[in-house]
PDB file of C-alpha atoms in Angstrom:
ATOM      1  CA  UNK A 793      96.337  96.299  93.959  1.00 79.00           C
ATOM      2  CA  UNK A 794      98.474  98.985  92.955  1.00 85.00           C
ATOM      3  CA  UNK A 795     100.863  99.014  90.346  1.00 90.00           C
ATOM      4  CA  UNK A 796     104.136 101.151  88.936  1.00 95.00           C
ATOM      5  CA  UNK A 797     105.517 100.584  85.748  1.00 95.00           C
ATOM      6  CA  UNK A 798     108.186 102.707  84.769  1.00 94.00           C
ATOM      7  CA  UNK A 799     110.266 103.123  81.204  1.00 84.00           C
ATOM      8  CA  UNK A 800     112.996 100.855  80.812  1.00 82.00           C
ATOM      9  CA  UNK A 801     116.389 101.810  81.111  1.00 84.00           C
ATOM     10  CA  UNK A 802     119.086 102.259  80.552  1.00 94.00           C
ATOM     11  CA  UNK A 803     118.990 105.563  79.517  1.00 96.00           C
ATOM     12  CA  UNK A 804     122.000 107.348  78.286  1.00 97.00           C
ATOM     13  CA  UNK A 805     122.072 110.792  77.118  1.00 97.00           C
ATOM     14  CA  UNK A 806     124.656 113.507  76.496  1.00 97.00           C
ATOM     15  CA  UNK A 807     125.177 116.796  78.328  1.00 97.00           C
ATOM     16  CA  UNK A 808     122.270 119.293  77.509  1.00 97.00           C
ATOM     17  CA  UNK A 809     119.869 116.919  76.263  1.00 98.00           C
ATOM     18  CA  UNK A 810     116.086 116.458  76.898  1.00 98.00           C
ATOM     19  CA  UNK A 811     115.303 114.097  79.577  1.00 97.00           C
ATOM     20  CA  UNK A 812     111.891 111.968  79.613  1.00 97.00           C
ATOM     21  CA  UNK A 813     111.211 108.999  81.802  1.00 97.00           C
ATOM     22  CA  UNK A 814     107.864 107.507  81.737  1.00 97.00           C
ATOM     23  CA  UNK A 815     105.615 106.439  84.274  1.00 98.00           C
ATOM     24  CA  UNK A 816     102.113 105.036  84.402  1.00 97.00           C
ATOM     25  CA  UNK A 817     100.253 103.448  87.459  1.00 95.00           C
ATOM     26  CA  UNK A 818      97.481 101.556  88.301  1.00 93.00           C
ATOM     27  CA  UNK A 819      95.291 102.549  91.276  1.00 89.00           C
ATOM     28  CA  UNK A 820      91.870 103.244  92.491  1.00 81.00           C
ATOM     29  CA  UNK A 821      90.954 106.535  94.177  1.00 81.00           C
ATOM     30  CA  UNK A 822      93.362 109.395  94.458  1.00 84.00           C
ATOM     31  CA  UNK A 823      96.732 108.386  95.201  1.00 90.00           C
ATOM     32  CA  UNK A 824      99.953 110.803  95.637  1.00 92.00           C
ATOM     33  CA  UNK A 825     102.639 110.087  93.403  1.00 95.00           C
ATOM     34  CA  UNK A 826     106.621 110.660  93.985  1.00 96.00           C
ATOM     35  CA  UNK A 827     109.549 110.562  91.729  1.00 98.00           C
ATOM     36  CA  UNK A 828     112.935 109.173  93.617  1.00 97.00           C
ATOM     37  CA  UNK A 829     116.319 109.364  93.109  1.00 97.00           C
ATOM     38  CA  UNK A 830     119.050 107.335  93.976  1.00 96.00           C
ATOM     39  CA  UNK A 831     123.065 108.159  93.532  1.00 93.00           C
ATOM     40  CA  UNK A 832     125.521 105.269  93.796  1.00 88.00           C
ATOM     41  CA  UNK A 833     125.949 103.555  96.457  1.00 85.00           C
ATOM     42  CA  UNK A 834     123.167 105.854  98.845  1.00 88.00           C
ATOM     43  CA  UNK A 835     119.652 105.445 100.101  1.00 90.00           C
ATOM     44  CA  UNK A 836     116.526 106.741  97.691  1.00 94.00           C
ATOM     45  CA  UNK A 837     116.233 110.500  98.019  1.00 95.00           C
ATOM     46  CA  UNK A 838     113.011 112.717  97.090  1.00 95.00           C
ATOM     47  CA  UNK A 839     113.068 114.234  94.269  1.00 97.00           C
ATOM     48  CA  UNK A 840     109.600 115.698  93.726  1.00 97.00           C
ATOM     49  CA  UNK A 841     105.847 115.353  94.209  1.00 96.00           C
ATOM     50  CA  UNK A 842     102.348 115.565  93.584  1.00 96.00           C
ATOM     51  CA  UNK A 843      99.294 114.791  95.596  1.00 92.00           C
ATOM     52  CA  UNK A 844      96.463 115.782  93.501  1.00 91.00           C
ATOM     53  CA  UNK A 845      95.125 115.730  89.262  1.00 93.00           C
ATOM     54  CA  UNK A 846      96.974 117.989  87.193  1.00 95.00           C
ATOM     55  CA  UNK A 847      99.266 119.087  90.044  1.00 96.00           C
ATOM     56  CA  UNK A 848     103.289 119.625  88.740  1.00 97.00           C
ATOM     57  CA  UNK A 849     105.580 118.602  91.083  1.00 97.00           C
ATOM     58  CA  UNK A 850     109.271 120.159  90.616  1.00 97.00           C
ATOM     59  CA  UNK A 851     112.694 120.597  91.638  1.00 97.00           C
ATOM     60  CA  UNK A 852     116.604 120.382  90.418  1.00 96.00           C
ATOM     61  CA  UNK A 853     114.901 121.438  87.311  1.00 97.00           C
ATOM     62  CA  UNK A 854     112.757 118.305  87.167  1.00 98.00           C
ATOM     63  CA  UNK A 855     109.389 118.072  86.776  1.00 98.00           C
ATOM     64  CA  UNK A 856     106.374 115.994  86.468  1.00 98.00           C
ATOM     65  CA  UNK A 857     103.005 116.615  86.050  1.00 98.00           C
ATOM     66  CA  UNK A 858     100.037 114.044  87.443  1.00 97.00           C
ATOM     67  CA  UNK A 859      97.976 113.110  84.697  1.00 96.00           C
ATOM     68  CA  UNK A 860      94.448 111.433  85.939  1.00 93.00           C
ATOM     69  CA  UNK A 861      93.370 110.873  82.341  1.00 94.00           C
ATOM     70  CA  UNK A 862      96.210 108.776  81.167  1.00 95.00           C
ATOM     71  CA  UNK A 863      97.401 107.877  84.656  1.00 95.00           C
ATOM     72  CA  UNK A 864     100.737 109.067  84.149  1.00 97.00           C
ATOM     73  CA  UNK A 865     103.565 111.012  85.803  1.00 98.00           C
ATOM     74  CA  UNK A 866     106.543 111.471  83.444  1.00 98.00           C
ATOM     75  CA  UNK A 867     109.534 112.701  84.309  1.00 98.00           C
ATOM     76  CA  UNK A 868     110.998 115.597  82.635  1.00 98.00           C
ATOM     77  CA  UNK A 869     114.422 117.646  82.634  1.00 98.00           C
ATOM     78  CA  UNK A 870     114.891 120.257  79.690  1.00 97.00           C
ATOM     79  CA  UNK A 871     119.192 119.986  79.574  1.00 96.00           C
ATOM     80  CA  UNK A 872     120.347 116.905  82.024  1.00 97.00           C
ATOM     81  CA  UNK A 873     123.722 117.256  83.357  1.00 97.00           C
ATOM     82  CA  UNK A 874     126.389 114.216  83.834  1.00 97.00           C
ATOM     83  CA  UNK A 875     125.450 114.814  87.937  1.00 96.00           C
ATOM     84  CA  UNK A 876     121.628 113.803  86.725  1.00 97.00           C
ATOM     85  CA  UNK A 877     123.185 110.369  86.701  1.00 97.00           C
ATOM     86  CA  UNK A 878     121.645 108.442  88.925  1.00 96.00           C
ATOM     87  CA  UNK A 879     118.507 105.592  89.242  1.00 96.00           C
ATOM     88  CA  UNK A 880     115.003 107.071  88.923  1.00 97.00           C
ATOM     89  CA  UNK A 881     112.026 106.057  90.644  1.00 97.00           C
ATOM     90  CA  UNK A 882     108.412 106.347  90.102  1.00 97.00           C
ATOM     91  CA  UNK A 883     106.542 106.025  93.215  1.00 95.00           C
ATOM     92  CA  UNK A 884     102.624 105.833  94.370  1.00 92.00           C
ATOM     93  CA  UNK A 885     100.952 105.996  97.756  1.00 89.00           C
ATOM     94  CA  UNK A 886      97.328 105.774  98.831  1.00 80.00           C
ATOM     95  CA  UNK A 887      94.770 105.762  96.747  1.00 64.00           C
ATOM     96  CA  UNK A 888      92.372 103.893  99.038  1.00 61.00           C
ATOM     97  CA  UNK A 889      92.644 102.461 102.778  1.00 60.00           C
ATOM     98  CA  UNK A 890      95.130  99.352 102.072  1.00 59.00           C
ATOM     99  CA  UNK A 891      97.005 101.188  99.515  1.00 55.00           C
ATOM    100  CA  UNK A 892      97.571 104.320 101.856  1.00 59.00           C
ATOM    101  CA  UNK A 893      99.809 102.253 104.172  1.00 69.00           C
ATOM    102  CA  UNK A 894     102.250 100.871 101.493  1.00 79.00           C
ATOM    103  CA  UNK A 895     104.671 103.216  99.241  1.00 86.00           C
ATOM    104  CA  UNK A 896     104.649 100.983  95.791  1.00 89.00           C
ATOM    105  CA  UNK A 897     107.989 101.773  93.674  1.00 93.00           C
ATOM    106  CA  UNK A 898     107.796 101.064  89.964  1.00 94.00           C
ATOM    107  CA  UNK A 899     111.463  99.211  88.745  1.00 94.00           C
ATOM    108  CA  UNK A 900     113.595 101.811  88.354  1.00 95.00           C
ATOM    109  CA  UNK A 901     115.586 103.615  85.744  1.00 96.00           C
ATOM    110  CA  UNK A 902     119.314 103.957  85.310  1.00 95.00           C
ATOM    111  CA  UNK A 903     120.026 107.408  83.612  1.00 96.00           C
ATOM    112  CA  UNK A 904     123.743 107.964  82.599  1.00 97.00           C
ATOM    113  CA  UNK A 905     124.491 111.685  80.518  1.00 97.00           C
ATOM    114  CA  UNK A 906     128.181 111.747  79.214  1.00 96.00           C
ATOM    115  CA  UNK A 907     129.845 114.431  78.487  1.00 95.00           C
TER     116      UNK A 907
ATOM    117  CA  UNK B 675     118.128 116.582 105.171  1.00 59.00           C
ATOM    118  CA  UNK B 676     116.609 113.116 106.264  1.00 63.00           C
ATOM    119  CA  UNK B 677     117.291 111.853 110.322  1.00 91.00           C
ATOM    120  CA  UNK B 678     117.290 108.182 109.742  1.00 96.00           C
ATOM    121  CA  UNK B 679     120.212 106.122 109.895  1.00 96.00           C
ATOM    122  CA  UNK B 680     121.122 102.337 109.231  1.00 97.00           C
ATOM    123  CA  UNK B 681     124.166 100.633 110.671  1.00 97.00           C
ATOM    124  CA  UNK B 682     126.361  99.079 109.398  1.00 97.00           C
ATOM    125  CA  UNK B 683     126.737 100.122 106.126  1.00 95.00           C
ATOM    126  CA  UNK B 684     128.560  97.535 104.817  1.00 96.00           C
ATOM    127  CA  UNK B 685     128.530  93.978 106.496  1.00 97.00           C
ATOM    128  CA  UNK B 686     130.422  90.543 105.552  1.00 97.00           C
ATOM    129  CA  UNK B 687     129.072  87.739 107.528  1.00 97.00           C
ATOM    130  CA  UNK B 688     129.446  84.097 107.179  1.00 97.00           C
ATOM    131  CA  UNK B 689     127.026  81.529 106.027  1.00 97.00           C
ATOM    132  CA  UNK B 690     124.695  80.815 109.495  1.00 96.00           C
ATOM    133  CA  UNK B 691     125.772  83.627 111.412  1.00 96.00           C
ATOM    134  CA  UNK B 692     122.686  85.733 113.459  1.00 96.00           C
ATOM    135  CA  UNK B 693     122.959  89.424 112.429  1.00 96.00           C
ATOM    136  CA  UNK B 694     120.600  92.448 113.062  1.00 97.00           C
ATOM    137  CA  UNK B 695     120.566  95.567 110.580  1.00 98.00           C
ATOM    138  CA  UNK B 696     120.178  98.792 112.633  1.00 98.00           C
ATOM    139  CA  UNK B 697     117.587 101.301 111.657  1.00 98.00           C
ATOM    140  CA  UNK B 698     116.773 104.774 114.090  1.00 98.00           C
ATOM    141  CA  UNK B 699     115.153 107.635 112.864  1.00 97.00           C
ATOM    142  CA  UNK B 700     114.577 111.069 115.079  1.00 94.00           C
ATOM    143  CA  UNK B 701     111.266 112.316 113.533  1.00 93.00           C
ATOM    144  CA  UNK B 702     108.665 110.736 115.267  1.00 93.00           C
ATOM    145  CA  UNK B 703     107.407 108.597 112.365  1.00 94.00           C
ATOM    146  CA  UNK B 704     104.325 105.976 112.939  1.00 92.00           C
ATOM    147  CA  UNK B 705     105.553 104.276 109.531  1.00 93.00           C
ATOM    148  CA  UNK B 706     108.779 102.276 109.465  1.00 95.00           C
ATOM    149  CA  UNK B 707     109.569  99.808 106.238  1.00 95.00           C
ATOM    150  CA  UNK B 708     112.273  97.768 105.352  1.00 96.00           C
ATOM    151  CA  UNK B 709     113.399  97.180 101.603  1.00 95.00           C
ATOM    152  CA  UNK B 710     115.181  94.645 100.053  1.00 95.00           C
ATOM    153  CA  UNK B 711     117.188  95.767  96.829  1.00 94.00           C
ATOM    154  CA  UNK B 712     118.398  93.263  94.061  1.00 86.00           C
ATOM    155  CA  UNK B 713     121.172  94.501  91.696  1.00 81.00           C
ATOM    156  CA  UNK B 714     118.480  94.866  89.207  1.00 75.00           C
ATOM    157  CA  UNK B 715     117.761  97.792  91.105  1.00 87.00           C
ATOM    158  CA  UNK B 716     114.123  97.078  91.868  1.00 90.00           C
ATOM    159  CA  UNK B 717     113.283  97.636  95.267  1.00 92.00           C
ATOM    160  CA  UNK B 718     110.954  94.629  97.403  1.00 92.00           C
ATOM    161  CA  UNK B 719     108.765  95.405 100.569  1.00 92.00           C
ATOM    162  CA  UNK B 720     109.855  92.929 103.445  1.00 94.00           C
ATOM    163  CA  UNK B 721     108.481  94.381 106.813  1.00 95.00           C
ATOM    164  CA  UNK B 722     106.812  97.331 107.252  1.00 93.00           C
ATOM    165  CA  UNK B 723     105.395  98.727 110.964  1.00 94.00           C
ATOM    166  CA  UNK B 724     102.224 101.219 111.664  1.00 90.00           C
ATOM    167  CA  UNK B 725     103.496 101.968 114.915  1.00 93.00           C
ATOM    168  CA  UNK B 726     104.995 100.467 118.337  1.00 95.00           C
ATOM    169  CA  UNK B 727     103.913  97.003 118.123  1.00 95.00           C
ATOM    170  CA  UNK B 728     103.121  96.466 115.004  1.00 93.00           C
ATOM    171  CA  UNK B 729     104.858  94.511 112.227  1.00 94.00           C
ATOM    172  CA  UNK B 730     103.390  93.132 108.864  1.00 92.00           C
ATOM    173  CA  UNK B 731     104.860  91.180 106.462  1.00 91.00           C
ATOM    174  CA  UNK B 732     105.497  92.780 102.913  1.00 88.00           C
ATOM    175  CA  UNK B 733     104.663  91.879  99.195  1.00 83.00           C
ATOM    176  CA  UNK B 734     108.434  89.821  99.179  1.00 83.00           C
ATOM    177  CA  UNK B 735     108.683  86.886 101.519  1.00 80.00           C
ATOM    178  CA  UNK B 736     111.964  86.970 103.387  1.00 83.00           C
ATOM    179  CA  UNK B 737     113.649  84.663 106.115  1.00 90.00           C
ATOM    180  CA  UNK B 738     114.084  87.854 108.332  1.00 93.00           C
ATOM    181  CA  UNK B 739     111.663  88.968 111.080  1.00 95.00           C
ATOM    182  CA  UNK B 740     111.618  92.681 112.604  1.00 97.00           C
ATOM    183  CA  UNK B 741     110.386  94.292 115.719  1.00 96.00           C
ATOM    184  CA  UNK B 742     109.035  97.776 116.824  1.00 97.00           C
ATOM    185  CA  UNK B 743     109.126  98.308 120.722  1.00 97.00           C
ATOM    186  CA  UNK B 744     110.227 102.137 120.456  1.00 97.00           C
ATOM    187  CA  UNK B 745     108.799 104.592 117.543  1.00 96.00           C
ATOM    188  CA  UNK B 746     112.282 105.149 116.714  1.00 97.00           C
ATOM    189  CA  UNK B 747     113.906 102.230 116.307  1.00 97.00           C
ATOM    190  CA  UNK B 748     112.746  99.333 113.819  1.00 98.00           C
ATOM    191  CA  UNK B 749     116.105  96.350 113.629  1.00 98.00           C
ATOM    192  CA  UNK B 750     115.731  93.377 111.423  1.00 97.00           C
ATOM    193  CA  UNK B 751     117.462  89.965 112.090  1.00 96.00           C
ATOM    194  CA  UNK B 752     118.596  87.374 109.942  1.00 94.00           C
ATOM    195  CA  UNK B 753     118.706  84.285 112.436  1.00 94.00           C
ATOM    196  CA  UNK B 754     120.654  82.133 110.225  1.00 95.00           C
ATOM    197  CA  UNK B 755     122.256  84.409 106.826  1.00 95.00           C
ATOM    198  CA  UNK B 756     122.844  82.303 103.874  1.00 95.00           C
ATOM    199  CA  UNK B 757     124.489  83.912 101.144  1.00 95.00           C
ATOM    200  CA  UNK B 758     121.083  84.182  99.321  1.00 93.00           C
ATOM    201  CA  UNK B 759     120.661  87.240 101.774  1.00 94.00           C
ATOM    202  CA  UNK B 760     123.356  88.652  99.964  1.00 95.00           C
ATOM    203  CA  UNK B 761     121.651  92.274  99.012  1.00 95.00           C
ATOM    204  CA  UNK B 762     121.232  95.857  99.665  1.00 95.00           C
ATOM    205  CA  UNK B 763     119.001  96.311 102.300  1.00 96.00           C
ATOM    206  CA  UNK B 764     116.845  99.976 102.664  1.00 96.00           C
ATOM    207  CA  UNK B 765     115.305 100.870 105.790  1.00 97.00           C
ATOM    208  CA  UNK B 766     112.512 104.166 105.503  1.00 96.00           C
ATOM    209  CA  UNK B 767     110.012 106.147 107.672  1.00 95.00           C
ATOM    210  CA  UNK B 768     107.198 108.542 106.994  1.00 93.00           C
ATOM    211  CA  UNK B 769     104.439 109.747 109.252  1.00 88.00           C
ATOM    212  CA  UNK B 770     101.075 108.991 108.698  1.00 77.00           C
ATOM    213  CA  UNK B 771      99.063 109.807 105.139  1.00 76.00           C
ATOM    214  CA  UNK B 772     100.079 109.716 102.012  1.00 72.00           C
ATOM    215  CA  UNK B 773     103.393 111.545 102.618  1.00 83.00           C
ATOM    216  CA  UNK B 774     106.995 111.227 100.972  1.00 89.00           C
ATOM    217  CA  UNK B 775     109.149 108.645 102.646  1.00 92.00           C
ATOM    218  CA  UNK B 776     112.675 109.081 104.093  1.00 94.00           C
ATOM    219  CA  UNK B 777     115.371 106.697 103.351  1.00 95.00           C
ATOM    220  CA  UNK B 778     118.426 105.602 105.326  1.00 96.00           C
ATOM    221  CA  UNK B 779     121.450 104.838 103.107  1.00 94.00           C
ATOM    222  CA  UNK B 780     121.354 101.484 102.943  1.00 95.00           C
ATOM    223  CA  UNK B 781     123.479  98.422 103.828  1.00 96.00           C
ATOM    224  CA  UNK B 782     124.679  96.520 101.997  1.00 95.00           C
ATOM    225  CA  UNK B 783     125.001  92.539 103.519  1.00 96.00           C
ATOM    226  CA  UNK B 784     127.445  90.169 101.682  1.00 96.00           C
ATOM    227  CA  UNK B 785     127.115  86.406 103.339  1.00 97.00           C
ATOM    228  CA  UNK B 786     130.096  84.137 102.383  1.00 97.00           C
TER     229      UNK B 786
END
């Protein structure tokens, strides 16, 4: 079936930094593929995505690009912020007929940036 | 901004108690799902719904059961809480494809 794995965290970082989070997935066919983010104590918000090879997905000054070839989707931020903290999601949906009905979330990644 | 809502958002039962998590959403979604979230983060499918009368079971087995008679509403119940129901509980809703889901923001159950 389909699969998420995402980088483990934590992460912590300091103000201005380069952010990467890595995400690979298992799949077959075409899936779309979503990056979440979650602020304390609040429900998983969209953050960006992508629905097709090589497409970039961005926003916030995020961005990921979906990578057939090495079935990836890292997350990227050129100078994080301490509001960037947050959990991080990697996401997948579709793919095939069964796999189009589920969303599939890798674990998660808790990203603090200090000041 | 996201039109799905989950009551209550915070909840303190006591061991055996029946309680049902509220979740409504206004967009006309076919696809309702219900999450359960450990304090490892990592989020686990429990129920999810294609439309009005239909319920599956998800990838985590769980003591709750659900129900979809309207497209907007999708409750789950807990006939008998045990404080290893004790969790964060994430309701969502997307229409049909390979679309983004929307999120409610959560409760959060504590059973004592």
């Amino acid at each position: 079936g389909n699969s998420v794995t995402q980088m483990e965290g934590p992460v912590t970082l300091s103000e201005e930094a380069f952010l990467t989070i890595n995400c690979t997935y298992t799949a077959t066919g075409y899936p779309s593929l979503f990056w979440y983010v979650q602020y304390p104590g609040e429900g998983l918000q969209l953050l960006l995505k992508a629905t097709k090879a090589d497409d970039k997905g961005s926003n916030k000054g995020f961005e990921a690009t979906y990578r057939k070839e090495t079935t990836s989707f890292h997350l990227e931020k050129g100078s994080v912020q301490v509001s960037d903290s947050a959990v991080y999601f990697c996401a997948l949906s579709g793919g095939s007929v069964q796999g189009a009905q589920k969303l599939v979330f890798g674990q998660g990644t808790r990203l603090t940036i200090n000041p | 901004e996201a039109d799905i809502y989950q009551t209550p958002r915070y909840l303190v039962i006591g061991t055996g108690k029946k309680i049902t998590l509220e979740c409504s959403q206004t967009m006309g979604h076919d696809k309702m799902y219900w999450y359960q979230q450990d304090p490892g983060m990592e989020l686990h499918l429990i129920h999810y719904s294609y439309g009005v009368n239909s319920t599956e079971k998800g990838d985590l087995s769980s003591e709750s059961t659900v129900s979809r008679i309207r497209t907007e509403h999708f409750p789950l119940t807990l006939e008998s809480a045990r404080p290893s129901h004790t969790s964060q509980y994430l309701c969502a809703s997307r229409v049909t494809g390979d679309t983004e889901a929307f999120f409610g923001q959560g409760t959060r159950l504590t059973v004592v």
